Amino acid sequence: MRGRHRVRQVINYANLATPLGLLIAVAGRARVRRGEHGLLYAHGYRIRFPVAGAFTVGNVVITARPDGYLTGALLRHEARHATQWACCAGLPMLPLYLLAVAVSFALCGHPASWNVFERLADLDEGGYPRHPSRWRRRTLEAGGPAPGPSDDLDGKGVV
Ligand SMILES: [Zn+2]
């Protein structure tokens, strides 16, 4: 494990984010095991909230999917969330994340497209669409300039 991963691991234990993640994983009857970079993987989570392929609380990456799901781009995305928990000093991440969801909804009607945490964790690697903001959409509907490569009008992803 690299030094920065060890630092993140220690911070997220100390700020209680990882213990909260473990509680959530146990409440959802997930199987927890050690993963890469000081993360803990919790597979087989049985609670249907939040609706996501995976979510991260502290250093615990939680998913309803079976072991082997947390790899590649998705794992990199979730690992960035673990770093965000450390940067937010743990539990303050919860209200800050909810605020970011509300801001994103207000800006584009999607919880992730304009969510600062999801954008910093990489929208594409998290599997999220890039919805244009409401004002950009209005400009396009009014016959404004053609959409650029980062505009995803139908939310199905840019091919
Ligand atoms: Zn995410």
Short mmCIF file of N, CA and C in Angstrom, two decimals, residues 20-147:
data_model
loop_
_atom_site.label_atom_id
_atom_site.label_comp_id
_atom_site.label_asym_id
_atom_site.label_seq_id
_atom_site.Cartn_x
_atom_site.Cartn_y
_atom_site.Cartn_z
N LEU A 20 -18.51 3.97 10.10
CA LEU A 20 -19.89 4.13 9.63
C LEU A 20 -20.13 3.25 8.40
N GLY A 21 -19.17 3.24 7.49
CA GLY A 21 -19.29 2.39 6.30
C GLY A 21 -19.42 0.92 6.66
N LEU A 22 -18.65 0.50 7.66
CA LEU A 22 -18.72 -0.90 8.10
C LEU A 22 -20.09 -1.19 8.71
N LEU A 23 -20.62 -0.25 9.49
CA LEU A 23 -21.95 -0.42 10.07
C LEU A 23 -23.01 -0.57 8.98
N ILE A 24 -22.91 0.28 7.95
CA ILE A 24 -23.87 0.22 6.84
C ILE A 24 -23.74 -1.11 6.10
N ALA A 25 -22.50 -1.54 5.88
CA ALA A 25 -22.27 -2.82 5.19
C ALA A 25 -22.85 -3.98 5.98
N VAL A 26 -22.63 -3.97 7.30
CA VAL A 26 -23.15 -5.05 8.15
C VAL A 26 -24.68 -5.01 8.19
N ALA A 27 -25.24 -3.78 8.29
CA ALA A 27 -26.71 -3.64 8.30
C ALA A 27 -27.31 -4.19 7.01
N GLY A 28 -26.58 -4.03 5.90
CA GLY A 28 -27.05 -4.54 4.62
C GLY A 28 -26.62 -5.97 4.36
N ARG A 29 -26.06 -6.61 5.37
CA ARG A 29 -25.63 -8.01 5.31
C ARG A 29 -24.67 -8.29 4.15
N ALA A 30 -23.79 -7.34 3.91
CA ALA A 30 -22.76 -7.51 2.88
C ALA A 30 -21.58 -8.28 3.46
N ARG A 31 -20.83 -8.94 2.61
CA ARG A 31 -19.60 -9.61 3.01
C ARG A 31 -18.44 -8.64 2.79
N VAL A 32 -17.70 -8.40 3.87
CA VAL A 32 -16.62 -7.40 3.81
C VAL A 32 -15.28 -8.12 3.73
N ARG A 33 -14.43 -7.64 2.84
CA ARG A 33 -13.06 -8.16 2.76
C ARG A 33 -12.11 -7.03 2.41
N ARG A 34 -10.83 -7.27 2.66
CA ARG A 34 -9.82 -6.29 2.31
C ARG A 34 -9.71 -6.17 0.80
N GLY A 35 -9.59 -4.93 0.30
CA GLY A 35 -9.40 -4.71 -1.13
C GLY A 35 -8.07 -4.04 -1.38
N GLU A 36 -7.96 -3.40 -2.53
CA GLU A 36 -6.72 -2.73 -2.89
C GLU A 36 -6.64 -1.34 -2.25
N HIS A 37 -5.45 -0.82 -2.15
CA HIS A 37 -5.21 0.56 -1.72
C HIS A 37 -5.81 0.90 -0.37
N GLY A 38 -5.86 -0.08 0.52
CA GLY A 38 -6.38 0.17 1.86
C GLY A 38 -7.90 0.23 1.93
N LEU A 39 -8.56 -0.07 0.82
CA LEU A 39 -10.03 -0.04 0.81
C LEU A 39 -10.59 -1.36 1.34
N LEU A 40 -11.83 -1.32 1.76
CA LEU A 40 -12.56 -2.52 2.13
C LEU A 40 -13.69 -2.70 1.13
N TYR A 41 -13.86 -3.90 0.62
CA TYR A 41 -14.93 -4.17 -0.34
C TYR A 41 -16.07 -4.87 0.39
N ALA A 42 -17.28 -4.39 0.19
CA ALA A 42 -18.46 -5.01 0.79
C ALA A 42 -19.40 -5.43 -0.34
N HIS A 43 -19.43 -6.72 -0.64
CA HIS A 43 -20.27 -7.25 -1.72
C HIS A 43 -21.55 -7.85 -1.16
N GLY A 44 -22.57 -7.90 -2.00
CA GLY A 44 -23.82 -8.56 -1.61
C GLY A 44 -24.68 -7.73 -0.66
N TYR A 45 -24.55 -6.41 -0.72
CA TYR A 45 -25.34 -5.50 0.11
C TYR A 45 -26.82 -5.65 -0.27
N ARG A 46 -27.70 -5.80 0.72
CA ARG A 46 -29.08 -6.18 0.41
C ARG A 46 -30.11 -5.07 0.58
N ILE A 47 -29.70 -3.89 0.99
CA ILE A 47 -30.66 -2.79 1.13
C ILE A 47 -30.72 -2.05 -0.21
N ARG A 48 -31.91 -1.69 -0.64
CA ARG A 48 -32.07 -1.12 -1.98
C ARG A 48 -31.84 0.38 -2.02
N PHE A 49 -31.27 0.95 -0.99
CA PHE A 49 -30.94 2.37 -0.98
C PHE A 49 -29.49 2.53 -0.54
N PRO A 50 -28.71 3.39 -1.12
CA PRO A 50 -29.04 4.21 -2.28
C PRO A 50 -29.03 3.40 -3.57
N VAL A 51 -29.73 3.91 -4.58
CA VAL A 51 -29.77 3.23 -5.87
C VAL A 51 -28.49 3.58 -6.62
N ALA A 52 -27.56 2.67 -6.61
CA ALA A 52 -26.27 2.89 -7.28
C ALA A 52 -25.60 1.54 -7.46
N GLY A 53 -24.77 1.43 -8.48
CA GLY A 53 -24.02 0.19 -8.68
C GLY A 53 -23.10 -0.06 -7.51
N ALA A 54 -22.57 1.03 -6.95
CA ALA A 54 -21.70 0.95 -5.78
C ALA A 54 -21.71 2.31 -5.11
N PHE A 55 -21.42 2.34 -3.83
CA PHE A 55 -21.24 3.62 -3.15
C PHE A 55 -20.18 3.44 -2.08
N THR A 56 -19.60 4.54 -1.65
CA THR A 56 -18.45 4.48 -0.76
C THR A 56 -18.70 5.33 0.48
N VAL A 57 -18.43 4.74 1.64
CA VAL A 57 -18.52 5.47 2.90
C VAL A 57 -17.19 5.27 3.61
N GLY A 58 -16.43 6.34 3.77
CA GLY A 58 -15.07 6.18 4.30
C GLY A 58 -14.26 5.35 3.32
N ASN A 59 -13.60 4.32 3.83
CA ASN A 59 -12.81 3.45 2.96
C ASN A 59 -13.57 2.19 2.55
N VAL A 60 -14.87 2.16 2.82
CA VAL A 60 -15.66 0.97 2.52
C VAL A 60 -16.44 1.19 1.22
N VAL A 61 -16.16 0.37 0.22
CA VAL A 61 -16.87 0.42 -1.06
C VAL A 61 -17.94 -0.67 -1.03
N ILE A 62 -19.18 -0.25 -1.15
CA ILE A 62 -20.32 -1.15 -0.91
C ILE A 62 -21.09 -1.34 -2.22
N THR A 63 -21.44 -2.59 -2.51
CA THR A 63 -22.23 -2.90 -3.71
C THR A 63 -23.13 -4.10 -3.46
N ALA A 64 -24.25 -4.13 -4.17
CA ALA A 64 -25.13 -5.30 -4.10
C ALA A 64 -24.57 -6.45 -4.93
N ARG A 65 -23.65 -6.12 -5.83
CA ARG A 65 -23.12 -7.12 -6.77
C ARG A 65 -22.18 -8.09 -6.06
N PRO A 66 -21.92 -9.25 -6.71
CA PRO A 66 -21.02 -10.24 -6.11
C PRO A 66 -19.55 -9.84 -6.21
N ASP A 67 -18.73 -10.53 -5.47
CA ASP A 67 -17.28 -10.31 -5.47
C ASP A 67 -16.77 -10.35 -6.91
N GLY A 68 -15.88 -9.42 -7.24
CA GLY A 68 -15.35 -9.33 -8.59
C GLY A 68 -15.90 -8.14 -9.36
N TYR A 69 -16.95 -7.52 -8.82
CA TYR A 69 -17.59 -6.38 -9.50
C TYR A 69 -16.76 -5.11 -9.39
N LEU A 70 -16.06 -4.97 -8.27
CA LEU A 70 -15.34 -3.72 -8.00
C LEU A 70 -13.96 -3.77 -8.66
N THR A 71 -13.91 -3.34 -9.91
CA THR A 71 -12.65 -3.34 -10.65
C THR A 71 -12.59 -2.11 -11.54
N GLY A 72 -11.45 -1.89 -12.13
CA GLY A 72 -11.27 -0.92 -13.21
C GLY A 72 -11.76 0.48 -12.92
N ALA A 73 -12.49 1.04 -13.89
CA ALA A 73 -12.92 2.45 -13.82
C ALA A 73 -13.82 2.68 -12.62
N LEU A 74 -14.76 1.79 -12.37
CA LEU A 74 -15.68 1.97 -11.24
C LEU A 74 -14.90 2.00 -9.92
N LEU A 75 -13.94 1.11 -9.78
CA LEU A 75 -13.16 1.08 -8.54
C LEU A 75 -12.34 2.36 -8.39
N ARG A 76 -11.76 2.85 -9.49
CA ARG A 76 -11.02 4.13 -9.42
C ARG A 76 -11.94 5.25 -8.98
N HIS A 77 -13.15 5.26 -9.54
CA HIS A 77 -14.15 6.28 -9.17
C HIS A 77 -14.46 6.20 -7.68
N GLU A 78 -14.74 5.03 -7.19
CA GLU A 78 -15.11 4.87 -5.78
C GLU A 78 -13.92 5.19 -4.86
N ALA A 79 -12.71 4.85 -5.30
CA ALA A 79 -11.52 5.18 -4.50
C ALA A 79 -11.37 6.69 -4.35
N ARG A 80 -11.74 7.44 -5.39
CA ARG A 80 -11.69 8.91 -5.28
C ARG A 80 -12.70 9.39 -4.24
N HIS A 81 -13.85 8.72 -4.15
CA HIS A 81 -14.80 9.10 -3.11
C HIS A 81 -14.20 8.84 -1.72
N ALA A 82 -13.46 7.76 -1.56
CA ALA A 82 -12.82 7.49 -0.27
C ALA A 82 -11.88 8.64 0.09
N THR A 83 -11.15 9.15 -0.90
CA THR A 83 -10.27 10.29 -0.66
C THR A 83 -11.09 11.53 -0.30
N GLN A 84 -12.25 11.69 -0.93
CA GLN A 84 -13.12 12.83 -0.61
C GLN A 84 -13.60 12.76 0.85
N TRP A 85 -13.91 11.55 1.32
CA TRP A 85 -14.31 11.41 2.73
C TRP A 85 -13.19 11.91 3.63
N ALA A 86 -11.96 11.55 3.30
CA ALA A 86 -10.82 11.99 4.12
C ALA A 86 -10.66 13.50 4.06
N CYS A 87 -10.83 14.07 2.86
CA CYS A 87 -10.69 15.52 2.70
C CYS A 87 -11.80 16.30 3.40
N CYS A 88 -12.96 15.69 3.55
CA CYS A 88 -14.09 16.35 4.22
C CYS A 88 -14.07 16.08 5.72
N ALA A 89 -13.01 15.48 6.24
CA ALA A 89 -12.91 15.16 7.67
C ALA A 89 -14.02 14.20 8.09
N GLY A 90 -14.42 13.33 7.17
CA GLY A 90 -15.37 12.27 7.53
C GLY A 90 -16.81 12.67 7.40
N LEU A 91 -17.54 12.63 8.50
CA LEU A 91 -18.99 12.74 8.47
C LEU A 91 -19.54 14.02 7.84
N PRO A 92 -18.83 15.17 7.86
CA PRO A 92 -19.34 16.33 7.12
C PRO A 92 -19.57 16.05 5.64
N MET A 93 -18.95 14.99 5.13
CA MET A 93 -19.18 14.63 3.72
C MET A 93 -20.65 14.33 3.45
N LEU A 94 -21.36 13.79 4.42
CA LEU A 94 -22.76 13.42 4.19
C LEU A 94 -23.62 14.63 3.84
N PRO A 95 -23.69 15.66 4.68
CA PRO A 95 -24.50 16.83 4.29
C PRO A 95 -23.95 17.55 3.07
N LEU A 96 -22.62 17.57 2.93
CA LEU A 96 -22.03 18.22 1.76
C LEU A 96 -22.42 17.48 0.47
N TYR A 97 -22.41 16.15 0.55
CA TYR A 97 -22.78 15.36 -0.63
C TYR A 97 -24.26 15.58 -0.96
N LEU A 98 -25.11 15.59 0.06
CA LEU A 98 -26.54 15.82 -0.17
C LEU A 98 -26.77 17.20 -0.77
N LEU A 99 -26.03 18.19 -0.31
CA LEU A 99 -26.12 19.53 -0.88
C LEU A 99 -25.70 19.50 -2.35
N ALA A 100 -24.63 18.76 -2.65
CA ALA A 100 -24.16 18.66 -4.03
C ALA A 100 -25.20 17.97 -4.91
N VAL A 101 -25.91 16.99 -4.37
CA VAL A 101 -27.00 16.34 -5.12
C VAL A 101 -28.09 17.36 -5.42
N ALA A 102 -28.45 18.16 -4.41
CA ALA A 102 -29.51 19.16 -4.59
C ALA A 102 -29.10 20.20 -5.63
N VAL A 103 -27.86 20.64 -5.58
CA VAL A 103 -27.37 21.62 -6.56
C VAL A 103 -27.43 21.03 -7.97
N SER A 104 -27.00 19.78 -8.10
CA SER A 104 -27.01 19.13 -9.41
C SER A 104 -28.43 19.00 -9.94
N PHE A 105 -29.35 18.60 -9.06
CA PHE A 105 -30.76 18.52 -9.46
C PHE A 105 -31.26 19.88 -9.93
N ALA A 106 -30.93 20.92 -9.18
CA ALA A 106 -31.40 22.26 -9.53
C ALA A 106 -30.82 22.71 -10.87
N LEU A 107 -29.58 22.35 -11.15
CA LEU A 107 -28.92 22.81 -12.36
C LEU A 107 -29.32 22.04 -13.60
N CYS A 108 -29.56 20.72 -13.44
CA CYS A 108 -29.80 19.93 -14.66
C CYS A 108 -30.85 18.84 -14.49
N GLY A 109 -31.38 18.63 -13.29
CA GLY A 109 -32.40 17.60 -13.11
C GLY A 109 -31.84 16.20 -12.92
N HIS A 110 -30.53 16.09 -12.75
CA HIS A 110 -29.90 14.78 -12.52
C HIS A 110 -29.03 14.90 -11.26
N PRO A 111 -29.01 13.85 -10.41
CA PRO A 111 -28.28 13.98 -9.14
C PRO A 111 -26.76 13.99 -9.26
N ALA A 112 -26.22 13.56 -10.40
CA ALA A 112 -24.77 13.42 -10.49
C ALA A 112 -24.09 14.33 -11.50
N SER A 113 -24.78 14.68 -12.58
CA SER A 113 -24.12 15.37 -13.69
C SER A 113 -23.41 16.65 -13.27
N TRP A 114 -24.02 17.41 -12.35
CA TRP A 114 -23.40 18.65 -11.88
C TRP A 114 -23.05 18.57 -10.39
N ASN A 115 -22.93 17.35 -9.89
CA ASN A 115 -22.55 17.12 -8.48
C ASN A 115 -21.03 17.21 -8.39
N VAL A 116 -20.54 18.15 -7.61
CA VAL A 116 -19.09 18.40 -7.58
C VAL A 116 -18.31 17.15 -7.15
N PHE A 117 -18.86 16.37 -6.24
CA PHE A 117 -18.16 15.16 -5.80
C PHE A 117 -18.07 14.13 -6.93
N GLU A 118 -19.16 13.98 -7.67
CA GLU A 118 -19.15 13.01 -8.77
C GLU A 118 -18.28 13.48 -9.92
N ARG A 119 -18.29 14.77 -10.17
CA ARG A 119 -17.44 15.30 -11.24
C ARG A 119 -15.96 15.13 -10.89
N LEU A 120 -15.62 15.40 -9.62
CA LEU A 120 -14.22 15.24 -9.20
C LEU A 120 -13.81 13.76 -9.17
N ALA A 121 -14.77 12.88 -8.96
CA ALA A 121 -14.47 11.44 -8.95
C ALA A 121 -14.48 10.86 -10.36
N ASP A 122 -14.83 11.67 -11.36
CA ASP A 122 -14.88 11.32 -12.79
C ASP A 122 -16.24 10.70 -13.15
N LEU A 123 -17.08 11.51 -13.76
CA LEU A 123 -18.43 11.08 -14.15
C LEU A 123 -18.39 9.84 -15.04
N ASP A 124 -17.50 9.85 -16.02
CA ASP A 124 -17.46 8.73 -16.97
C ASP A 124 -17.10 7.43 -16.25
N GLU A 125 -16.11 7.50 -15.37
CA GLU A 125 -15.70 6.27 -14.67
C GLU A 125 -16.77 5.80 -13.70
N GLY A 126 -17.62 6.72 -13.25
CA GLY A 126 -18.72 6.32 -12.38
C GLY A 126 -19.95 5.87 -13.16
N GLY A 127 -19.88 6.00 -14.50
CA GLY A 127 -21.00 5.57 -15.33
C GLY A 127 -22.14 6.57 -15.38
N TYR A 128 -21.84 7.84 -15.07
CA TYR A 128 -22.89 8.85 -15.05
C TYR A 128 -22.96 9.63 -16.36
N PRO A 129 -24.16 10.06 -16.73
CA PRO A 129 -24.31 10.87 -17.94
C PRO A 129 -23.88 12.31 -17.69
N ARG A 130 -23.65 13.03 -18.76
CA ARG A 130 -23.31 14.45 -18.68
C ARG A 130 -24.49 15.26 -19.20
N HIS A 131 -25.46 15.47 -18.34
CA HIS A 131 -26.62 16.27 -18.73
C HIS A 131 -26.21 17.73 -18.83
N PRO A 132 -26.66 18.40 -19.87
CA PRO A 132 -26.39 19.85 -19.94
C PRO A 132 -27.22 20.58 -18.89
N SER A 133 -26.73 21.72 -18.50
CA SER A 133 -27.46 22.52 -17.52
C SER A 133 -28.79 22.99 -18.12
N ARG A 134 -29.72 23.40 -17.26
CA ARG A 134 -31.04 23.85 -17.75
C ARG A 134 -30.91 25.02 -18.71
N TRP A 135 -30.02 25.98 -18.40
CA TRP A 135 -29.90 27.16 -19.27
C TRP A 135 -29.28 26.79 -20.61
N ARG A 136 -28.36 25.84 -20.61
CA ARG A 136 -27.75 25.39 -21.86
C ARG A 136 -28.80 24.68 -22.72
N ARG A 137 -29.65 23.88 -22.06
CA ARG A 137 -30.69 23.15 -22.77
C ARG A 137 -31.66 24.14 -23.42
N ARG A 138 -31.99 25.21 -22.66
CA ARG A 138 -32.91 26.22 -23.21
C ARG A 138 -32.29 26.90 -24.43
N THR A 139 -31.00 27.18 -24.36
CA THR A 139 -30.31 27.80 -25.50
C THR A 139 -30.38 26.90 -26.72
N LEU A 140 -30.15 25.59 -26.49
CA LEU A 140 -30.18 24.65 -27.59
C LEU A 140 -31.58 24.54 -28.19
N GLU A 141 -32.60 24.49 -27.29
CA GLU A 141 -33.97 24.37 -27.76
C GLU A 141 -34.40 25.61 -28.53
N ALA A 142 -33.80 26.76 -28.19
CA ALA A 142 -34.14 28.01 -28.87
C ALA A 142 -33.36 28.17 -30.18
N GLY A 143 -32.62 27.14 -30.55
CA GLY A 143 -31.88 27.19 -31.79
C GLY A 143 -30.50 27.79 -31.66
N GLY A 144 -29.93 27.67 -30.48
CA GLY A 144 -28.59 28.19 -30.21
C GLY A 144 -27.53 27.36 -30.90
N PRO A 145 -26.26 27.59 -30.53
CA PRO A 145 -25.17 26.86 -31.15
C PRO A 145 -25.31 25.35 -31.00
N ALA A 146 -24.78 24.62 -31.93
CA ALA A 146 -24.86 23.17 -31.90
C ALA A 146 -24.16 22.63 -30.66
N PRO A 147 -24.64 21.50 -30.14
CA PRO A 147 -24.01 20.94 -28.94
C PRO A 147 -22.57 20.53 -29.18
#
